[in-house]
Amino acid sequence: PEELRSLVDEAAKNITRTAIKPLGEHAALPVLLTHKAVGDLFEQLVLPNLETRSLLDKTGAWSLEDCGSVLIPALTIEDNPHLKDSPFSAVFDFEGSPTQPVQLLKSGVLLHPLMTSALLAEVESTYPDRQGQFHLTGHADGPVSTSHTNLFIRLEIPSLPDLRKASYVQIQNLTGMSVDPLTGQFA
């Protein structure tokens, strides 16, 4: 047994050991997410649901019919493929279409998903009443798929009070998480 303990201790010397304890009387503590954890949730829960294919097929949380509706209050998302000195900036996309800045959401309202020429044609044939509402964005990375270039995300929420003397549970990141993009449930 001592040899085994020694072997485990040697193998685990780079692992931080922590004890898991029930919260007890502190179970009502607020849970705060760091910017990294919020970014992880945003990448897993919001962006996949804003893809034009998901909006068209209604396979995500929202559909193209939600354009003009508030999806996530206080959230603004912009993509700027012309950001100076960014390695992701591009003048043209995969299709050879000129790129342009796009505001996907403004104050939570879905304005304009990213479009390839094939997706734009499909949107206009599926929703003839929306003809001319959307335009080619120049974000194609394949015939029917788009990709973000330089994404800017703003969440307009009040600042937190001074937390130096407060008690709370802080989530640093969500490594190893699983997320259901339809329900928003995450672990």
PDB file of C-alpha atoms in Angstrom:
ATOM      1  CA  PRO A   1       0.000   0.000   0.000  1.00  0.00           C
ATOM      2  CA  GLU A   2       2.836   2.473   0.756  1.00  0.00           C
ATOM      3  CA  GLU A   3       4.386   1.898  -2.692  1.00  0.00           C
ATOM      4  CA  LEU A   4       1.023   2.523  -4.315  1.00  0.00           C
ATOM      5  CA  ARG A   5       0.483   5.734  -2.310  1.00  0.00           C
ATOM      6  CA  SER A   6       3.960   6.925  -3.283  1.00  0.00           C
ATOM      7  CA  LEU A   7       3.274   6.172  -6.952  1.00  0.00           C
ATOM      8  CA  VAL A   8      -0.070   8.044  -6.850  1.00  0.00           C
ATOM      9  CA  ASP A   9       1.541  11.006  -5.060  1.00  0.00           C
ATOM     10  CA  GLU A  10       4.278  11.188  -7.694  1.00  0.00           C
ATOM     11  CA  ALA A  11       1.811  10.946 -10.577  1.00  0.00           C
ATOM     12  CA  ALA A  12      -0.454  13.584  -9.023  1.00  0.00           C
ATOM     13  CA  LYS A  13       2.200  16.148  -8.091  1.00  0.00           C
ATOM     14  CA  ASN A  14       0.934  18.590 -10.733  1.00  0.00           C
ATOM     15  CA  ILE A  15      -2.731  18.112  -9.800  1.00  0.00           C
ATOM     16  CA  THR A  16      -4.337  20.537  -7.383  1.00  0.00           C
ATOM     17  CA  ARG A  17      -6.250  18.601  -4.804  1.00  0.00           C
ATOM     18  CA  THR A  18      -9.391  20.168  -3.430  1.00  0.00           C
ATOM     19  CA  ALA A  19     -12.063  19.062  -1.055  1.00  0.00           C
ATOM     20  CA  ILE A  20     -15.687  19.127  -2.110  1.00  0.00           C
ATOM     21  CA  LYS A  21     -17.967  20.307   0.656  1.00  0.00           C
ATOM     22  CA  PRO A  22     -21.678  21.062   0.670  1.00  0.00           C
ATOM     23  CA  LEU A  23     -22.498  24.770   0.782  1.00  0.00           C
ATOM     24  CA  GLY A  24     -24.676  24.316   3.856  1.00  0.00           C
ATOM     25  CA  GLU A  25     -26.024  27.624   5.092  1.00  0.00           C
ATOM     26  CA  HIS A  26     -24.347  29.409   2.170  1.00  0.00           C
ATOM     27  CA  ALA A  27     -26.517  27.629  -0.409  1.00  0.00           C
ATOM     28  CA  ALA A  28     -28.248  30.924  -1.282  1.00  0.00           C
ATOM     29  CA  LEU A  29     -25.008  32.575  -2.398  1.00  0.00           C
ATOM     30  CA  PRO A  30     -25.156  34.359  -5.746  1.00  0.00           C
ATOM     31  CA  VAL A  31     -23.320  32.630  -8.584  1.00  0.00           C
ATOM     32  CA  LEU A  32     -21.128  34.950 -10.648  1.00  0.00           C
ATOM     33  CA  LEU A  33     -19.431  34.016 -13.916  1.00  0.00           C
ATOM     34  CA  THR A  34     -16.080  35.467 -14.975  1.00  0.00           C
ATOM     35  CA  HIS A  35     -15.691  36.937 -18.449  1.00  0.00           C
ATOM     36  CA  LYS A  36     -14.152  33.620 -19.567  1.00  0.00           C
ATOM     37  CA  ALA A  37     -17.172  31.625 -18.385  1.00  0.00           C
ATOM     38  CA  VAL A  38     -19.596  34.097 -19.981  1.00  0.00           C
ATOM     39  CA  GLY A  39     -17.604  33.848 -23.222  1.00  0.00           C
ATOM     40  CA  ASP A  40     -17.810  30.050 -23.112  1.00  0.00           C
ATOM     41  CA  LEU A  41     -21.573  30.153 -22.602  1.00  0.00           C
ATOM     42  CA  PHE A  42     -21.975  32.724 -25.363  1.00  0.00           C
ATOM     43  CA  GLU A  43     -19.931  30.613 -27.781  1.00  0.00           C
ATOM     44  CA  GLN A  44     -21.890  27.457 -26.964  1.00  0.00           C
ATOM     45  CA  LEU A  45     -25.411  28.834 -26.540  1.00  0.00           C
ATOM     46  CA  VAL A  46     -25.815  32.028 -28.561  1.00  0.00           C
ATOM     47  CA  LEU A  47     -23.616  31.818 -31.665  1.00  0.00           C
ATOM     48  CA  PRO A  48     -24.860  28.403 -32.888  1.00  0.00           C
ATOM     49  CA  ASN A  49     -28.447  29.661 -32.639  1.00  0.00           C
ATOM     50  CA  LEU A  50     -27.644  32.730 -34.765  1.00  0.00           C
ATOM     51  CA  GLU A  51     -26.287  30.731 -37.707  1.00  0.00           C
ATOM     52  CA  THR A  52     -28.444  31.345 -40.781  1.00  0.00           C
ATOM     53  CA  ARG A  53     -28.844  27.615 -41.442  1.00  0.00           C
ATOM     54  CA  SER A  54     -30.184  27.075 -37.892  1.00  0.00           C
ATOM     55  CA  LEU A  55     -32.527  30.045 -38.269  1.00  0.00           C
ATOM     56  CA  LEU A  56     -33.828  28.740 -41.613  1.00  0.00           C
ATOM     57  CA  ASP A  57     -34.230  25.127 -40.505  1.00  0.00           C
ATOM     58  CA  LYS A  58     -35.620  26.133 -37.087  1.00  0.00           C
ATOM     59  CA  THR A  59     -33.171  23.745 -35.443  1.00  0.00           C
ATOM     60  CA  GLY A  60     -31.988  26.210 -32.817  1.00  0.00           C
ATOM     61  CA  ALA A  61     -33.570  28.393 -30.190  1.00  0.00           C
ATOM     62  CA  TRP A  62     -34.775  30.931 -32.767  1.00  0.00           C
ATOM     63  CA  SER A  63     -35.930  31.097 -36.380  1.00  0.00           C
ATOM     64  CA  LEU A  64     -35.707  33.669 -39.160  1.00  0.00           C
ATOM     65  CA  GLU A  65     -39.245  34.721 -38.242  1.00  0.00           C
ATOM     66  CA  ASP A  66     -37.728  36.169 -35.052  1.00  0.00           C
ATOM     67  CA  CYS A  67     -35.980  38.936 -37.038  1.00  0.00           C
ATOM     68  CA  GLY A  68     -37.014  42.221 -35.499  1.00  0.00           C
ATOM     69  CA  SER A  69     -37.804  40.568 -32.157  1.00  0.00           C
ATOM     70  CA  VAL A  70     -35.866  40.868 -28.921  1.00  0.00           C
ATOM     71  CA  LEU A  71     -34.004  37.593 -28.352  1.00  0.00           C
ATOM     72  CA  ILE A  72     -31.590  38.480 -25.541  1.00  0.00           C
ATOM     73  CA  PRO A  73     -32.240  41.890 -24.007  1.00  0.00           C
ATOM     74  CA  ALA A  74     -29.240  44.240 -23.754  1.00  0.00           C
ATOM     75  CA  LEU A  75     -27.013  42.137 -26.075  1.00  0.00           C
ATOM     76  CA  THR A  76     -25.382  43.691 -29.145  1.00  0.00           C
ATOM     77  CA  ILE A  77     -23.314  41.589 -31.557  1.00  0.00           C
ATOM     78  CA  GLU A  78     -21.347  43.021 -34.475  1.00  0.00           C
ATOM     79  CA  ASP A  79     -18.914  41.440 -36.889  1.00  0.00           C
ATOM     80  CA  ASN A  80     -16.351  43.631 -38.628  1.00  0.00           C
ATOM     81  CA  PRO A  81     -14.227  41.932 -41.302  1.00  0.00           C
ATOM     82  CA  HIS A  82     -12.393  45.219 -41.936  1.00  0.00           C
ATOM     83  CA  LEU A  83     -10.704  45.597 -38.556  1.00  0.00           C
ATOM     84  CA  LYS A  84      -7.231  46.992 -39.132  1.00  0.00           C
ATOM     85  CA  ASP A  85      -4.307  44.689 -38.260  1.00  0.00           C
ATOM     86  CA  SER A  86      -6.541  41.693 -37.466  1.00  0.00           C
ATOM     87  CA  PRO A  87      -5.428  38.368 -38.967  1.00  0.00           C
ATOM     88  CA  PHE A  88      -9.129  37.502 -39.427  1.00  0.00           C
ATOM     89  CA  SER A  89      -9.996  40.551 -41.512  1.00  0.00           C
ATOM     90  CA  ALA A  90     -10.654  40.020 -45.207  1.00  0.00           C
ATOM     91  CA  VAL A  91     -11.786  42.141 -48.136  1.00  0.00           C
ATOM     92  CA  PHE A  92     -13.427  39.151 -49.870  1.00  0.00           C
ATOM     93  CA  ASP A  93     -14.918  35.896 -48.607  1.00  0.00           C
ATOM     94  CA  PHE A  94     -14.811  32.292 -49.912  1.00  0.00           C
ATOM     95  CA  GLU A  95     -17.299  33.148 -52.695  1.00  0.00           C
ATOM     96  CA  GLY A  96     -15.347  36.204 -53.778  1.00  0.00           C
ATOM     97  CA  SER A  97     -18.039  38.511 -52.389  1.00  0.00           C
ATOM     98  CA  PRO A  98     -16.895  41.769 -50.810  1.00  0.00           C
ATOM     99  CA  THR A  99     -17.090  41.661 -47.029  1.00  0.00           C
ATOM    100  CA  GLN A 100     -18.869  44.257 -44.938  1.00  0.00           C
ATOM    101  CA  PRO A 101     -19.517  44.930 -41.264  1.00  0.00           C
ATOM    102  CA  VAL A 102     -22.766  43.399 -40.002  1.00  0.00           C
ATOM    103  CA  GLN A 103     -24.784  44.098 -36.894  1.00  0.00           C
ATOM    104  CA  LEU A 104     -26.404  40.762 -36.018  1.00  0.00           C
ATOM    105  CA  LEU A 105     -28.183  41.914 -32.859  1.00  0.00           C
ATOM    106  CA  LYS A 106     -28.710  45.377 -31.447  1.00  0.00           C
ATOM    107  CA  SER A 107     -29.971  45.725 -27.873  1.00  0.00           C
ATOM    108  CA  GLY A 108     -31.200  42.135 -28.144  1.00  0.00           C
ATOM    109  CA  VAL A 109     -33.100  42.562 -31.428  1.00  0.00           C
ATOM    110  CA  LEU A 110     -32.166  40.132 -34.208  1.00  0.00           C
ATOM    111  CA  LEU A 111     -31.329  42.302 -37.216  1.00  0.00           C
ATOM    112  CA  HIS A 112     -29.333  40.406 -39.817  1.00  0.00           C
ATOM    113  CA  PRO A 113     -27.689  36.959 -39.841  1.00  0.00           C
ATOM    114  CA  LEU A 114     -24.550  36.338 -41.887  1.00  0.00           C
ATOM    115  CA  MET A 115     -25.363  35.414 -45.507  1.00  0.00           C
ATOM    116  CA  THR A 116     -23.779  33.506 -48.375  1.00  0.00           C
ATOM    117  CA  SER A 117     -25.296  33.953 -51.845  1.00  0.00           C
ATOM    118  CA  ALA A 118     -26.947  30.495 -51.603  1.00  0.00           C
ATOM    119  CA  LEU A 119     -28.398  31.215 -48.133  1.00  0.00           C
ATOM    120  CA  LEU A 120     -29.665  34.628 -49.259  1.00  0.00           C
ATOM    121  CA  ALA A 121     -31.397  33.053 -52.266  1.00  0.00           C
ATOM    122  CA  GLU A 122     -32.955  30.407 -50.004  1.00  0.00           C
ATOM    123  CA  VAL A 123     -34.139  33.026 -47.500  1.00  0.00           C
ATOM    124  CA  GLU A 124     -35.749  35.110 -50.254  1.00  0.00           C
ATOM    125  CA  SER A 125     -37.477  32.075 -51.805  1.00  0.00           C
ATOM    126  CA  THR A 126     -38.675  30.751 -48.416  1.00  0.00           C
ATOM    127  CA  TYR A 127     -39.780  34.184 -47.161  1.00  0.00           C
ATOM    128  CA  PRO A 128     -40.876  36.197 -50.248  1.00  0.00           C
ATOM    129  CA  ASP A 129     -42.324  38.891 -47.963  1.00  0.00           C
ATOM    130  CA  ARG A 130     -38.778  39.584 -46.707  1.00  0.00           C
ATOM    131  CA  GLN A 131     -37.383  40.171 -50.212  1.00  0.00           C
ATOM    132  CA  GLY A 132     -34.791  42.943 -50.013  1.00  0.00           C
ATOM    133  CA  GLN A 133     -34.663  42.915 -46.200  1.00  0.00           C
ATOM    134  CA  PHE A 134     -31.383  40.977 -46.155  1.00  0.00           C
ATOM    135  CA  HIS A 135     -28.214  41.341 -48.181  1.00  0.00           C
ATOM    136  CA  LEU A 136     -25.039  39.412 -48.901  1.00  0.00           C
ATOM    137  CA  THR A 137     -22.630  39.947 -46.017  1.00  0.00           C
ATOM    138  CA  GLY A 138     -19.436  38.496 -47.461  1.00  0.00           C
ATOM    139  CA  HIS A 139     -18.829  36.013 -44.634  1.00  0.00           C
ATOM    140  CA  ALA A 140     -18.973  32.760 -46.622  1.00  0.00           C
ATOM    141  CA  ASP A 141     -16.486  30.060 -45.670  1.00  0.00           C
ATOM    142  CA  GLY A 142     -18.215  27.514 -47.925  1.00  0.00           C
ATOM    143  CA  PRO A 143     -21.168  27.424 -50.325  1.00  0.00           C
ATOM    144  CA  VAL A 144     -23.786  27.346 -47.555  1.00  0.00           C
ATOM    145  CA  SER A 145     -21.824  28.169 -44.416  1.00  0.00           C
ATOM    146  CA  THR A 146     -20.603  31.409 -42.890  1.00  0.00           C
ATOM    147  CA  SER A 147     -17.955  32.268 -40.339  1.00  0.00           C
ATOM    148  CA  HIS A 148     -17.396  35.207 -38.056  1.00  0.00           C
ATOM    149  CA  THR A 149     -14.298  37.315 -38.486  1.00  0.00           C
ATOM    150  CA  ASN A 150     -13.874  39.950 -35.777  1.00  0.00           C
ATOM    151  CA  LEU A 151     -16.810  39.546 -33.419  1.00  0.00           C
ATOM    152  CA  PHE A 152     -17.711  42.294 -30.936  1.00  0.00           C
ATOM    153  CA  ILE A 153     -20.104  41.453 -28.126  1.00  0.00           C
ATOM    154  CA  ARG A 154     -21.564  44.041 -25.760  1.00  0.00           C
ATOM    155  CA  LEU A 155     -23.843  43.205 -22.886  1.00  0.00           C
ATOM    156  CA  GLU A 156     -25.385  46.393 -21.516  1.00  0.00           C
ATOM    157  CA  ILE A 157     -25.922  45.514 -17.873  1.00  0.00           C
ATOM    158  CA  PRO A 158     -25.303  47.525 -14.708  1.00  0.00           C
ATOM    159  CA  SER A 159     -21.919  47.150 -13.050  1.00  0.00           C
ATOM    160  CA  LEU A 160     -21.653  44.846 -10.063  1.00  0.00           C
ATOM    161  CA  PRO A 161     -21.221  46.422  -6.645  1.00  0.00           C
ATOM    162  CA  ASP A 162     -17.871  46.156  -4.874  1.00  0.00           C
ATOM    163  CA  LEU A 163     -17.464  42.415  -4.217  1.00  0.00           C
ATOM    164  CA  ARG A 164     -14.367  42.527  -2.003  1.00  0.00           C
ATOM    165  CA  LYS A 165     -16.376  41.876   1.173  1.00  0.00           C
ATOM    166  CA  ALA A 166     -19.212  39.905  -0.417  1.00  0.00           C
ATOM    167  CA  SER A 167     -19.741  36.149  -0.359  1.00  0.00           C
ATOM    168  CA  TYR A 168     -20.476  34.445  -3.659  1.00  0.00           C
ATOM    169  CA  VAL A 169     -19.641  31.433  -5.787  1.00  0.00           C
ATOM    170  CA  GLN A 170     -17.444  32.356  -8.737  1.00  0.00           C
ATOM    171  CA  ILE A 171     -17.342  30.237 -11.893  1.00  0.00           C
ATOM    172  CA  GLN A 172     -13.945  30.669 -13.539  1.00  0.00           C
ATOM    173  CA  ASN A 173     -14.540  28.687 -16.718  1.00  0.00           C
ATOM    174  CA  LEU A 174     -16.679  25.898 -18.064  1.00  0.00           C
ATOM    175  CA  THR A 175     -14.020  23.456 -19.230  1.00  0.00           C
ATOM    176  CA  GLY A 176     -15.477  20.030 -19.923  1.00  0.00           C
ATOM    177  CA  MET A 177     -18.984  21.420 -19.967  1.00  0.00           C
ATOM    178  CA  SER A 178     -21.862  20.078 -21.944  1.00  0.00           C
ATOM    179  CA  VAL A 179     -24.407  22.471 -23.388  1.00  0.00           C
ATOM    180  CA  ASP A 180     -27.788  21.936 -24.999  1.00  0.00           C
ATOM    181  CA  PRO A 181     -28.143  24.833 -27.473  1.00  0.00           C
ATOM    182  CA  LEU A 182     -31.918  24.317 -27.704  1.00  0.00           C
ATOM    183  CA  THR A 183     -32.772  24.484 -24.003  1.00  0.00           C
ATOM    184  CA  GLY A 184     -29.792  26.442 -22.684  1.00  0.00           C
ATOM    185  CA  GLN A 185     -29.162  23.794 -20.044  1.00  0.00           C
ATOM    186  CA  PHE A 186     -25.486  23.437 -19.244  1.00  0.00           C
ATOM    187  CA  ALA A 187     -23.376  21.375 -16.892  1.00  0.00           C
TER     188      ALA A 187
END
